mmCIF file of C-alpha atoms and ligand atoms in Angstrom:
data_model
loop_
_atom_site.group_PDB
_atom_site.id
_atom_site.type_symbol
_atom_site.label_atom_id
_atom_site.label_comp_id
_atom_site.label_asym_id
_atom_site.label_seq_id
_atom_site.Cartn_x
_atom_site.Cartn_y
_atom_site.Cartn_z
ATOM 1 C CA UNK J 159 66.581 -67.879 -55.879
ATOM 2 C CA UNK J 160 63.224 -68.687 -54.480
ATOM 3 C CA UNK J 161 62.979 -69.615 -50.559
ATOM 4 C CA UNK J 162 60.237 -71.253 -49.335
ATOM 5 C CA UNK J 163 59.109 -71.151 -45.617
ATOM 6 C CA UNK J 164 58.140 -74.678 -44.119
ATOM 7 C CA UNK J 165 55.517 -74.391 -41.317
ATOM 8 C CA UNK J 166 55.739 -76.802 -38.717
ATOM 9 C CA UNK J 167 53.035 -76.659 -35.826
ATOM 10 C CA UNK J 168 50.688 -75.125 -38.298
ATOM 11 C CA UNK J 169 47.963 -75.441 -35.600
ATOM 12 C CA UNK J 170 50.357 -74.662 -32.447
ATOM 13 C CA UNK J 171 51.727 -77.736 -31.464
ATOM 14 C CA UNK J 172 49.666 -80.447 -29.519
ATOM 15 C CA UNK J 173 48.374 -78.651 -26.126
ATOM 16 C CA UNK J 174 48.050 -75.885 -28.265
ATOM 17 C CA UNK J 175 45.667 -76.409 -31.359
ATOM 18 C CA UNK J 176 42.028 -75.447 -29.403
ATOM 19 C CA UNK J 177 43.463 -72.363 -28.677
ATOM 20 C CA UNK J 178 43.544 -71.920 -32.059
ATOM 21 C CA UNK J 179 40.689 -73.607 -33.252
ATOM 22 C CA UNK J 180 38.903 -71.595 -30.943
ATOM 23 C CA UNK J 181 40.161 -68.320 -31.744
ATOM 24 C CA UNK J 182 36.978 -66.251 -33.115
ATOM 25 C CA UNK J 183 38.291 -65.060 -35.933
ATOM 26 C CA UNK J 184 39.266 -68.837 -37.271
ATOM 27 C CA UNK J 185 35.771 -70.062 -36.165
ATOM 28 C CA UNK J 186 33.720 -66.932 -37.969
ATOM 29 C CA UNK J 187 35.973 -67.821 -41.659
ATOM 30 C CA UNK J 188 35.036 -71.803 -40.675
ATOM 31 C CA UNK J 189 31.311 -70.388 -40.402
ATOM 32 C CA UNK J 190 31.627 -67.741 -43.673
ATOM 33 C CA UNK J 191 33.372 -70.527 -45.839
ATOM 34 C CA UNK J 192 31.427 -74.257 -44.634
ATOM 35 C CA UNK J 193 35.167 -75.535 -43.354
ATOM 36 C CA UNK J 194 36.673 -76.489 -40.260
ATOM 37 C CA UNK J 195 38.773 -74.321 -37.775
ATOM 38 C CA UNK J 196 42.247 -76.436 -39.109
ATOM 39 C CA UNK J 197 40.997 -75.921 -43.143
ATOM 40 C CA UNK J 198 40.602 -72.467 -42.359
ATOM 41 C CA UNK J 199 44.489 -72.151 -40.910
ATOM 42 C CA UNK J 200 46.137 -74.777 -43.213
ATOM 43 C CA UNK J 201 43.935 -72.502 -46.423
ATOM 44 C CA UNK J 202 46.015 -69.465 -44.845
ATOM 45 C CA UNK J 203 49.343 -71.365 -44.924
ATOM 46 C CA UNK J 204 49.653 -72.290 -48.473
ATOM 47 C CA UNK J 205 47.402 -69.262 -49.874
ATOM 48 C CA UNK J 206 50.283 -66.838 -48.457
ATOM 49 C CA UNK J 207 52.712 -69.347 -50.404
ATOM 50 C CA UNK J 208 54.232 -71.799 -46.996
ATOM 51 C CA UNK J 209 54.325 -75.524 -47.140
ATOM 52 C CA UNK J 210 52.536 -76.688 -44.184
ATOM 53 C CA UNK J 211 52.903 -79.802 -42.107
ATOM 54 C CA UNK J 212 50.212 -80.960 -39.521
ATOM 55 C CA UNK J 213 50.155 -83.789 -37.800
ATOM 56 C CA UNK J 214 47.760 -85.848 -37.164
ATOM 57 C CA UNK J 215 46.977 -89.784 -36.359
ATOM 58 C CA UNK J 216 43.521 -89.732 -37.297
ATOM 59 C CA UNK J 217 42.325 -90.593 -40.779
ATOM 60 C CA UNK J 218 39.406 -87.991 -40.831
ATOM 61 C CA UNK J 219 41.399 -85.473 -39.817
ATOM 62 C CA UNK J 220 44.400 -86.063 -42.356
ATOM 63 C CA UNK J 221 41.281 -86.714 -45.179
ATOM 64 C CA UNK J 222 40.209 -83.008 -44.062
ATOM 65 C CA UNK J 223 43.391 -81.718 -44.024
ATOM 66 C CA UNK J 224 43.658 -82.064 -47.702
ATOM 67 C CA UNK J 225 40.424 -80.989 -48.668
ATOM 68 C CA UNK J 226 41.689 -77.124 -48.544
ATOM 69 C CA UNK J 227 41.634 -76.889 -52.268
ATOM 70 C CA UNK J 228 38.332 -76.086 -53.239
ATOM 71 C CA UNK J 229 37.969 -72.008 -51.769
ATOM 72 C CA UNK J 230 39.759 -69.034 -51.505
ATOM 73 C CA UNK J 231 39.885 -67.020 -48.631
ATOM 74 C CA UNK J 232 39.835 -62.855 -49.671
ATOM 75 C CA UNK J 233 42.232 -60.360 -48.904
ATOM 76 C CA UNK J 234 40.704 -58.983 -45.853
ATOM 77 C CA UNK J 235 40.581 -62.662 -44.308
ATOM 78 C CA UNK J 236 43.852 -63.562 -44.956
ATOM 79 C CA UNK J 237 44.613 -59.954 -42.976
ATOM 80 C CA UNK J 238 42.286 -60.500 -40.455
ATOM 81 C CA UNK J 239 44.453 -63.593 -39.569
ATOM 82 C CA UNK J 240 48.065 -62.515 -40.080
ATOM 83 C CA UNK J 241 46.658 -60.030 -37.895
ATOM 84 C CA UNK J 242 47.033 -62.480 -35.194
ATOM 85 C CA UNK J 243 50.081 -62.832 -34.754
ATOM 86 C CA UNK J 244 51.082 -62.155 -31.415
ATOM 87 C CA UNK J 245 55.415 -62.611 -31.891
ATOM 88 C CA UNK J 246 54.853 -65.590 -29.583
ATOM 89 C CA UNK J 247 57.126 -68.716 -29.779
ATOM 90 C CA UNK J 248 55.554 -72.432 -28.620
ATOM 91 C CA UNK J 249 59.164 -73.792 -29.152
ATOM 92 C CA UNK J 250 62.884 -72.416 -28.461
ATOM 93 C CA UNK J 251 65.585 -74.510 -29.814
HETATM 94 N N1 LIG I 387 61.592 -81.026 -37.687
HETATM 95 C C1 LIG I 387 61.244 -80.102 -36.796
HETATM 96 O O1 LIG I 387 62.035 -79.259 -36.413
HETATM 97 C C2 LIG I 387 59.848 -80.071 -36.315
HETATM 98 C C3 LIG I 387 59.436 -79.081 -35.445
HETATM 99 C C4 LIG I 387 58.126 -79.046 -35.033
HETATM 100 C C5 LIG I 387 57.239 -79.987 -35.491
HETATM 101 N N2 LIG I 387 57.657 -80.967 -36.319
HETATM 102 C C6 LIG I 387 56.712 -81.945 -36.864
HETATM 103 O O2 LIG I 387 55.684 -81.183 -37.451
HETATM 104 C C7 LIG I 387 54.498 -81.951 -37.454
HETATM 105 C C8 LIG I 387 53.364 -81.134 -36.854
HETATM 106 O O3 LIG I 387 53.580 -80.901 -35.467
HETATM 107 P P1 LIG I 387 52.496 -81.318 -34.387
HETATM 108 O O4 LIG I 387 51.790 -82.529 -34.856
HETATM 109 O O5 LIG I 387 53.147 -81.356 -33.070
HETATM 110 O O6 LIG I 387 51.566 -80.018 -34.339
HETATM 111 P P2 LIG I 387 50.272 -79.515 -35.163
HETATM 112 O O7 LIG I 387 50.258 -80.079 -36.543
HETATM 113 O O8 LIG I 387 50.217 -78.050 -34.985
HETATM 114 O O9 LIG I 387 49.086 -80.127 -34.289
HETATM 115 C C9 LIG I 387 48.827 -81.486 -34.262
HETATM 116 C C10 LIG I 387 47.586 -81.691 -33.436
HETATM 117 O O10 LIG I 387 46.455 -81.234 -34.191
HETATM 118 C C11 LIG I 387 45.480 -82.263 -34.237
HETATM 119 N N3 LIG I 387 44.840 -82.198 -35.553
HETATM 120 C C12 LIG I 387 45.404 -82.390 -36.768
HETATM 121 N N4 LIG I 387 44.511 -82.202 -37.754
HETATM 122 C C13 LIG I 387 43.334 -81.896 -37.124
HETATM 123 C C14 LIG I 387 42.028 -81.607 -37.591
HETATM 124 N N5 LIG I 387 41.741 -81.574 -38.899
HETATM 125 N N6 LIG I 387 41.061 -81.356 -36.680
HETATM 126 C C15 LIG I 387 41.329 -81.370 -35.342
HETATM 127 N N7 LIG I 387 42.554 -81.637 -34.839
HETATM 128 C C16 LIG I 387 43.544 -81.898 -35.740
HETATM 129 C C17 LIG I 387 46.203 -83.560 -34.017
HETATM 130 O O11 LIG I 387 45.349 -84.506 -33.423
HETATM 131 P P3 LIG I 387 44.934 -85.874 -34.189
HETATM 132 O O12 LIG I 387 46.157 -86.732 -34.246
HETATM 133 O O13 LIG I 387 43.836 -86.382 -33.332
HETATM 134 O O14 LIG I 387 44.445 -85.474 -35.563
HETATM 135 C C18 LIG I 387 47.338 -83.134 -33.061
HETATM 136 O O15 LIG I 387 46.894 -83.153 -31.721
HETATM 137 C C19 LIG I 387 54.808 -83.224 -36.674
HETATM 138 O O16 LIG I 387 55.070 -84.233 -37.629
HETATM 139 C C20 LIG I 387 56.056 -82.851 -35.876
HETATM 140 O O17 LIG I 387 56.841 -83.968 -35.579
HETATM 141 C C21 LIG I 387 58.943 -81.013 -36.728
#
């Protein structure tokens, strides 16, 4: 049997997502790689096998969204960002 995680809030949650668009180590991959802070986290989601859902209302941003397809981040980048987690929850249902 194969589970597969869904990731909702990819980016945080709105009041949440320039925290992590912020974060240096998501803004020096955007630099390395020519992508956006959200390419950069959505690229981490699926790479590490989740389905990822952001939101978003704004046609650019759903366009760029998608465009995650075309790089690969290394092994030591995909690291350097799990190593952010920080066991914090946004939500507690
Ligand atoms: N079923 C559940 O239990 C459950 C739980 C949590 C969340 N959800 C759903 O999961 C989805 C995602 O949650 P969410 O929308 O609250 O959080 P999110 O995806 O983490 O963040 C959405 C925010 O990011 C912005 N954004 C999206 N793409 C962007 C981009 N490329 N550049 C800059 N900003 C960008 C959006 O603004 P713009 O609109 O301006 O792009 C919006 O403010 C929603 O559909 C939500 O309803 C479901």
């Amino acid at each position: 049997m194969l589970l597969v995680l869904e990731s909702w809030y990819p980016f945080g949650g709105r009041g949440h997502t320039q925290e992590h668009f912020g974060n240096e180590v998501i803004t020096g991959l955007a630099e390395k790689y020519g992508k956006t802070p959200a390419q950069i986290i959505l690229r981490w989601h699926i790479q590490d096998g989740y389905i990822t859902i952001p939101g978003s209302s704004n046609p650019d941003h759903i366009r760029e969204n998608f465009d995650i397809f075309d790089f690969e981040l290394t092994d030591a980048d995909m690291e350097s960002i799990r190593a952010l987690d920080r066991q914090e929850r946004y939500e507690n249902w």
